[in-house]
Tab-separated table of C-alpha atoms and ligand atoms in Angstrom:
chain	number	residue	atom	x	y	z
W	13	MET	CA	-17.661	220.092	168.238
W	14	ASN	CA	-20.163	217.211	168.379
W	15	ARG	CA	-23.306	218.034	170.297
W	16	ASP	CA	-24.983	214.702	171.072
W	17	THR	CA	-28.657	215.351	170.378
W	18	ASN	CA	-29.889	211.728	170.389
W	19	LYS	CA	-31.908	212.816	167.392
W	20	VAL	CA	-32.180	211.007	164.081
W	21	ALA	CA	-32.302	212.729	160.688
W	22	ILE	CA	-33.112	211.227	157.297
W	23	VAL	CA	-31.519	213.197	154.450
W	24	THR	CA	-32.722	212.133	151.006
W	25	GLY	CA	-30.324	212.338	148.070
W	26	ALA	CA	-27.374	212.585	150.432
W	27	SER	CA	-24.760	210.663	148.447
W	28	ARG	CA	-23.364	213.874	146.909
W	29	GLY	CA	-23.945	217.583	146.313
W	30	ILE	CA	-26.079	219.618	148.699
W	31	GLY	CA	-27.504	216.519	150.412
W	32	ALA	CA	-24.023	215.234	151.299
W	33	ALA	CA	-23.100	218.633	152.791
W	34	ILE	CA	-26.336	218.636	154.798
W	35	ALA	CA	-25.671	215.114	156.098
W	36	GLU	CA	-22.138	216.019	157.122
W	37	ARG	CA	-23.269	219.196	158.857
W	38	LEU	CA	-26.133	217.514	160.735
W	39	ALA	CA	-23.779	214.733	161.846
W	40	ALA	CA	-21.337	217.375	163.130
W	41	ASP	CA	-24.272	218.954	164.989
W	42	GLY	CA	-24.879	215.640	166.762
W	43	PHE	CA	-27.636	214.033	164.696
W	44	THR	CA	-27.513	210.379	163.729
W	45	VAL	CA	-27.921	210.623	159.969
W	46	VAL	CA	-29.582	208.279	157.488
W	47	ILE	CA	-27.822	208.853	154.155
W	48	ASN	CA	-30.413	208.101	151.477
W	49	TYR	CA	-29.449	207.606	147.840
W	50	ALA	CA	-30.877	206.002	144.705
W	51	GLY	CA	-27.888	204.743	142.712
W	52	GLY	CA	-24.756	206.156	144.324
W	53	ALA	CA	-23.955	203.371	146.818
W	54	ALA	CA	-20.193	203.930	146.712
W	55	ASP	CA	-20.550	207.690	147.336
W	56	ALA	CA	-22.938	207.034	150.223
W	57	GLU	CA	-20.558	204.498	151.814
W	58	THR	CA	-17.651	206.946	151.468
W	59	LEU	CA	-19.664	209.676	153.178
W	60	VAL	CA	-20.696	207.349	156.019
W	61	ALA	CA	-17.016	206.468	156.576
W	62	LYS	CA	-16.054	210.184	156.561
W	63	ILE	CA	-18.752	211.034	159.104
W	64	GLU	CA	-17.744	208.129	161.351
W	65	ALA	CA	-14.064	209.099	161.129
W	66	ALA	CA	-15.052	212.553	162.408
W	67	GLY	CA	-16.844	210.994	165.387
W	68	GLY	CA	-20.386	211.097	163.972
W	69	LYS	CA	-23.026	208.426	163.389
W	70	ALA	CA	-24.507	207.568	159.988
W	71	ILE	CA	-25.908	204.699	157.942
W	72	PRO	CA	-26.544	204.445	154.196
W	73	ALA	CA	-30.107	203.738	152.991
W	74	GLN	CA	-30.889	202.944	149.375
W	75	ALA	CA	-34.386	204.020	148.300
W	76	ASP	CA	-35.680	205.650	145.150
W	77	VAL	CA	-37.849	208.388	146.660
W	78	SER	CA	-40.336	208.103	143.788
W	79	ASP	CA	-41.169	204.576	145.034
W	80	ALA	CA	-43.604	204.850	147.969
W	81	ASN	CA	-42.882	201.315	149.218
W	82	ALA	CA	-39.125	201.888	149.181
W	83	VAL	CA	-39.600	205.109	151.175
W	84	ALA	CA	-41.760	203.308	153.753
W	85	ARG	CA	-39.091	200.597	154.071
W	86	MET	CA	-36.421	203.264	154.629
W	87	PHE	CA	-38.416	204.765	157.509
W	88	ASP	CA	-38.968	201.246	158.920
W	89	ALA	CA	-35.210	200.626	158.800
W	90	ALA	CA	-34.409	203.942	160.494
W	91	GLN	CA	-36.936	203.255	163.244
W	92	ALA	CA	-35.629	199.717	163.739
W	93	ALA	CA	-32.011	200.886	163.928
W	94	PHE	CA	-32.437	204.019	166.033
W	95	GLY	CA	-35.900	203.871	167.659
W	96	GLY	CA	-37.442	206.772	165.746
W	97	VAL	CA	-37.002	209.661	163.330
W	98	ASP	CA	-36.886	213.350	164.300
W	99	VAL	CA	-35.861	215.210	161.159
W	100	LEU	CA	-36.618	214.728	157.469
W	101	VAL	CA	-34.615	216.704	154.929
W	102	ASN	CA	-36.289	216.282	151.570
W	103	ASN	CA	-33.327	216.998	149.332
W	104	ALA	CA	-33.369	214.371	146.547
W	105	GLY	CA	-34.121	216.056	143.265
W	106	ILE	CA	-33.391	216.160	139.556
W	107	MET	CA	-33.374	219.075	137.118
W	108	LYS	CA	-33.926	218.929	133.366
W	109	VAL	CA	-34.249	222.217	131.545
W	110	ALA	CA	-35.723	223.013	128.129
W	111	ARG	CA	-38.129	225.492	126.619
W	112	LEU	CA	-41.631	224.271	127.347
W	113	ALA	CA	-42.342	223.686	123.643
W	114	GLU	CA	-39.365	221.310	123.512
W	115	CYS	CA	-40.122	219.345	126.700
W	116	ASP	CA	-40.927	215.701	126.045
W	117	ASP	CA	-43.096	213.540	128.275
W	118	ALA	CA	-40.077	211.864	129.868
W	119	LEU	CA	-38.690	215.232	131.008
W	120	PHE	CA	-42.029	216.076	132.612
W	121	ASP	CA	-42.731	212.640	134.121
W	122	SER	CA	-39.268	212.096	135.622
W	123	GLN	CA	-39.171	215.448	137.402
W	124	VAL	CA	-42.718	215.066	138.704
W	125	ALA	CA	-41.868	211.525	139.889
W	126	VAL	CA	-38.712	212.446	141.829
W	127	ASN	CA	-39.250	216.056	142.892
W	128	LEU	CA	-42.990	216.116	143.527
W	129	LYS	CA	-44.122	212.520	144.109
W	130	GLY	CA	-40.813	211.769	145.858
W	131	SER	CA	-41.376	214.653	148.262
W	132	PHE	CA	-44.982	213.584	148.762
W	133	ASN	CA	-43.876	210.019	149.577
W	134	THR	CA	-41.372	211.113	152.223
W	135	LEU	CA	-43.653	213.806	153.655
W	136	ARG	CA	-46.472	211.285	154.056
W	137	GLU	CA	-44.235	208.905	156.008
W	138	ALA	CA	-42.718	211.724	158.056
W	139	SER	CA	-46.098	213.202	158.942
W	140	ARG	CA	-47.213	209.801	160.240
W	141	ARG	CA	-44.036	208.892	162.061
W	142	LEU	CA	-41.934	211.883	163.162
W	143	ARG	CA	-41.429	212.146	166.896
W	144	GLU	CA	-42.798	215.108	168.879
W	145	GLY	CA	-40.541	218.132	168.383
W	146	GLY	CA	-39.500	217.016	164.889
W	147	ARG	CA	-38.464	219.102	161.916
W	148	ILE	CA	-39.133	218.803	158.197
W	149	ILE	CA	-37.079	220.766	155.677
W	150	ASN	CA	-37.918	220.577	151.980
W	151	LEU	CA	-35.523	221.696	149.258
W	152	SER	CA	-37.250	224.058	146.853
W	153	SER	CA	-35.423	226.411	144.463
W	154	SER	CA	-35.172	230.142	143.894
W	155	VAL	CA	-36.470	229.533	140.352
W	156	VAL	CA	-39.809	229.662	142.160
W	157	GLY	CA	-39.793	233.450	142.088
W	158	LEU	CA	-37.197	233.983	139.363
W	159	TYR	CA	-39.128	231.933	136.783
W	160	HIS	CA	-36.275	231.916	134.261
W	161	PRO	CA	-37.107	230.549	130.776
W	162	ASN	CA	-36.442	226.772	130.404
W	163	TYR	CA	-37.428	225.990	133.992
W	164	ALA	CA	-41.210	225.572	133.583
W	165	VAL	CA	-41.461	221.929	134.645
W	166	TYR	CA	-38.719	222.032	137.295
W	167	ALA	CA	-40.157	225.240	138.797
W	168	ALA	CA	-43.638	223.709	138.759
W	169	THR	CA	-42.433	220.709	140.786
W	170	LYS	CA	-40.706	222.979	143.310
W	171	ALA	CA	-43.748	225.264	143.557
W	172	GLY	CA	-45.679	222.105	144.423
W	173	VAL	CA	-43.125	221.301	147.124
W	174	GLU	CA	-43.572	224.800	148.578
W	175	ALA	CA	-47.363	224.353	148.551
W	176	MET	CA	-47.067	221.084	150.506
W	177	THR	CA	-44.699	222.828	152.947
W	178	HIS	CA	-47.316	225.450	153.812
W	179	VAL	CA	-50.191	222.974	154.096
W	180	LEU	CA	-48.310	220.379	156.157
W	181	ALA	CA	-47.055	223.014	158.613
W	182	LYS	CA	-50.719	223.618	159.476
W	183	GLU	CA	-51.762	219.965	159.468
W	184	LEU	CA	-49.117	219.076	162.075
W	185	ARG	CA	-50.601	221.457	164.645
W	186	GLY	CA	-50.343	220.017	168.151
W	187	ARG	CA	-47.234	217.876	167.592
W	188	ASN	CA	-44.557	220.563	167.892
W	189	ILE	CA	-43.225	219.730	164.427
W	190	THR	CA	-42.098	222.516	162.091
W	191	VAL	CA	-42.223	222.294	158.296
W	192	ASN	CA	-40.141	224.703	156.239
W	193	ALA	CA	-38.451	224.901	152.858
W	194	VAL	CA	-35.006	226.113	151.853
W	195	ALA	CA	-34.851	227.488	148.314
W	196	PRO	CA	-31.256	227.678	147.034
W	197	GLY	CA	-30.108	229.752	144.097
W	198	PRO	CA	-27.449	228.442	141.691
W	199	THR	CA	-25.188	226.173	143.736
W	200	ALA	CA	-22.012	224.493	142.511
W	201	THR	CA	-23.065	220.854	142.251
W	202	ALA	CA	-23.370	218.341	139.405
W	203	LEU	CA	-27.082	219.154	139.062
W	204	PHE	CA	-26.337	222.805	138.273
W	205	LEU	CA	-23.023	222.471	136.433
W	206	ASP	CA	-24.226	219.654	134.129
W	207	ALA	CA	-27.380	221.539	133.115
W	208	ASN	CA	-25.626	224.771	132.091
W	209	THR	CA	-23.191	225.950	129.425
W	210	PRO	CA	-19.985	227.733	130.553
W	211	GLU	CA	-21.573	231.023	129.383
W	212	SER	CA	-24.725	230.572	131.441
W	213	ILE	CA	-22.679	229.460	134.465
W	214	GLU	CA	-20.712	232.713	134.202
W	215	ARG	CA	-23.904	234.762	133.861
W	216	LEU	CA	-25.595	233.010	136.789
W	217	THR	CA	-22.470	233.375	138.944
W	218	LYS	CA	-22.723	237.177	138.565
W	219	LEU	CA	-26.462	237.291	139.263
W	220	ALA	CA	-26.187	237.472	143.050
W	221	PRO	CA	-24.999	240.741	144.630
W	222	LEU	CA	-22.497	238.559	146.479
W	223	GLU	CA	-21.086	237.615	143.036
W	224	ARG	CA	-20.425	233.914	143.461
W	225	LEU	CA	-22.239	230.614	143.182
W	226	GLY	CA	-23.689	229.057	146.294
W	227	ARG	CA	-21.682	226.281	147.919
W	228	PRO	CA	-23.326	223.124	149.280
W	229	GLU	CA	-22.127	224.200	152.763
W	230	ASP	CA	-24.066	227.496	152.444
W	231	ILE	CA	-27.275	225.554	151.968
W	232	ALA	CA	-26.377	223.037	154.683
W	233	ALA	CA	-26.004	225.935	157.146
W	234	ALA	CA	-29.561	227.110	156.429
W	235	VAL	CA	-30.902	223.571	156.850
W	236	ALA	CA	-28.916	223.140	160.094
W	237	PHE	CA	-30.456	226.337	161.466
W	238	LEU	CA	-33.976	225.071	160.752
W	239	SER	CA	-33.130	221.615	162.175
W	240	GLY	CA	-31.601	222.880	165.402
W	241	PRO	CA	-32.731	224.766	168.517
W	242	ASP	CA	-32.312	228.233	166.963
W	243	GLY	CA	-34.896	227.434	164.282
W	244	ALA	CA	-37.632	226.374	166.685
W	245	TRP	CA	-39.956	229.324	166.055
W	246	ILE	CA	-39.719	229.271	162.248
W	247	ASN	CA	-42.638	227.329	160.767
W	248	GLY	CA	-44.357	227.219	157.383
W	249	GLN	CA	-41.713	229.441	155.764
W	250	VAL	CA	-39.603	229.354	152.626
W	251	LEU	CA	-36.041	230.524	153.278
W	252	ARG	CA	-34.308	231.582	150.049
W	253	ALA	CA	-30.569	230.926	150.313
W	254	ASN	CA	-29.166	232.530	147.176
W	255	GLY	CA	-26.811	235.426	147.937
W	256	GLY	CA	-29.525	237.972	147.212
W	257	ILE	CA	-30.707	237.028	143.695
W	258	ILE	CA	-34.352	237.423	144.657
M	330	LIG	P1	-27.065	216.586	142.738
M	330	LIG	O1	-27.481	216.138	141.374
M	330	LIG	O2	-25.671	217.039	142.964
M	330	LIG	O3	-27.400	215.436	143.798
M	330	LIG	C1	-28.686	214.861	143.775
M	330	LIG	C2	-28.800	213.822	144.855
M	330	LIG	O4	-30.136	213.296	144.801
M	330	LIG	C3	-27.850	212.667	144.684
M	330	LIG	O5	-27.395	212.259	145.957
M	330	LIG	C4	-28.722	211.596	144.056
M	330	LIG	O6	-28.296	210.325	144.482
M	330	LIG	C5	-30.060	211.879	144.690
M	330	LIG	N1	-31.203	211.388	143.941
M	330	LIG	C6	-31.549	211.658	142.659
M	330	LIG	N2	-32.673	211.013	142.341
M	330	LIG	C7	-33.041	210.296	143.426
M	330	LIG	C8	-34.119	209.435	143.727
M	330	LIG	N3	-35.056	209.136	142.815
M	330	LIG	N4	-34.181	208.882	144.960
M	330	LIG	C9	-33.239	209.155	145.903
M	330	LIG	N5	-32.203	209.974	145.680
M	330	LIG	C10	-32.105	210.535	144.451
M	330	LIG	O7	-28.118	217.739	143.150
M	330	LIG	P2	-27.956	219.005	144.131
M	330	LIG	O8	-27.183	218.621	145.315
M	330	LIG	O9	-27.552	220.166	143.339
M	330	LIG	O10	-29.496	219.250	144.520
M	330	LIG	C11	-30.053	218.899	145.770
M	330	LIG	C12	-31.425	219.559	145.883
M	330	LIG	O11	-31.283	220.974	145.818
M	330	LIG	C13	-32.397	219.182	144.759
M	330	LIG	O12	-33.691	219.026	145.290
M	330	LIG	C14	-32.336	220.377	143.846
M	330	LIG	O13	-33.509	220.520	143.101
M	330	LIG	C15	-32.145	221.506	144.844
M	330	LIG	N6	-31.570	222.714	144.277
M	330	LIG	C16	-30.305	222.707	143.729
M	330	LIG	C17	-29.784	223.867	143.172
M	330	LIG	C18	-28.429	223.914	142.530
M	330	LIG	O14	-28.108	224.933	141.892
M	330	LIG	N7	-27.593	222.918	142.680
M	330	LIG	C19	-30.547	225.141	143.169
M	330	LIG	C20	-31.855	225.012	143.777
M	330	LIG	C21	-32.326	223.855	144.303
M	330	LIG	P3	-27.901	209.115	143.490
M	330	LIG	O15	-27.015	209.678	142.429
M	330	LIG	O16	-27.260	208.167	144.386
M	330	LIG	O17	-29.170	208.639	142.933
């Protein structure tokens, strides 16, 4: 099943959840995968071992994406180990929900730091360093469009990520690099399940015409499409992967 692409992909926030599914899928598709994480070293090591046991290639890379120097060091390490980077999947993210009137500064600052500044940090390195023919995939969210109450700050950070997606796709003209975003709907991971009550999980599960929550593998399939040969002509787009919610 492994297609050896000789290509290298950095997946941020890949120790668990959607990022881990993306890393596993890209490894199965033949990419050498850099498994970035902030605190989850044990999870990242376990995933690397799982990928290697399946015949793939992966290394763990600790870096808080909100720290520009740490992100630059991660790209340095990937280039030193594998000679270059072809794909960036900007997946690391946090979600804290509250009515805007109840949001404290920490809620605002932390989400801007990880989701928006973190994406900026990795996009800046990728736009300087990605090899010809590269791919960038940013994780947005279908709340950009749905605009449910309680999501003002989170949606604002993801709207910013979509804006950078559109601009960078144009700035990379001439290098054969595509820049797209995947915008999941509710997906069964810690980020979603921890932020919701059982009642709201039930309500959100029914929202999609397909009547289930997204699975990390559903989102990984969309990212794999944009990372691989079939996605070559898609550029500057936001692909909503949400079972039809919006
Ligand atoms: P999880 O909370 O399950 O996983 C988040 C991952 O991001 C972990 O691997 C975590 O690693 C990592 N991470 C968190 N902060 C940092 C940081 N500062 N630097 C580096 N890595 C970090 O989230 P999901 O898998 O659910 O979400 C993945 C992406 O998908 C996010 O961008 C999210 O906004 C988006 N999304 C998710 C939806 C959902 O319903 N689940 C819906 C729409 C979008 P560690 O613990 O090691 O720090």
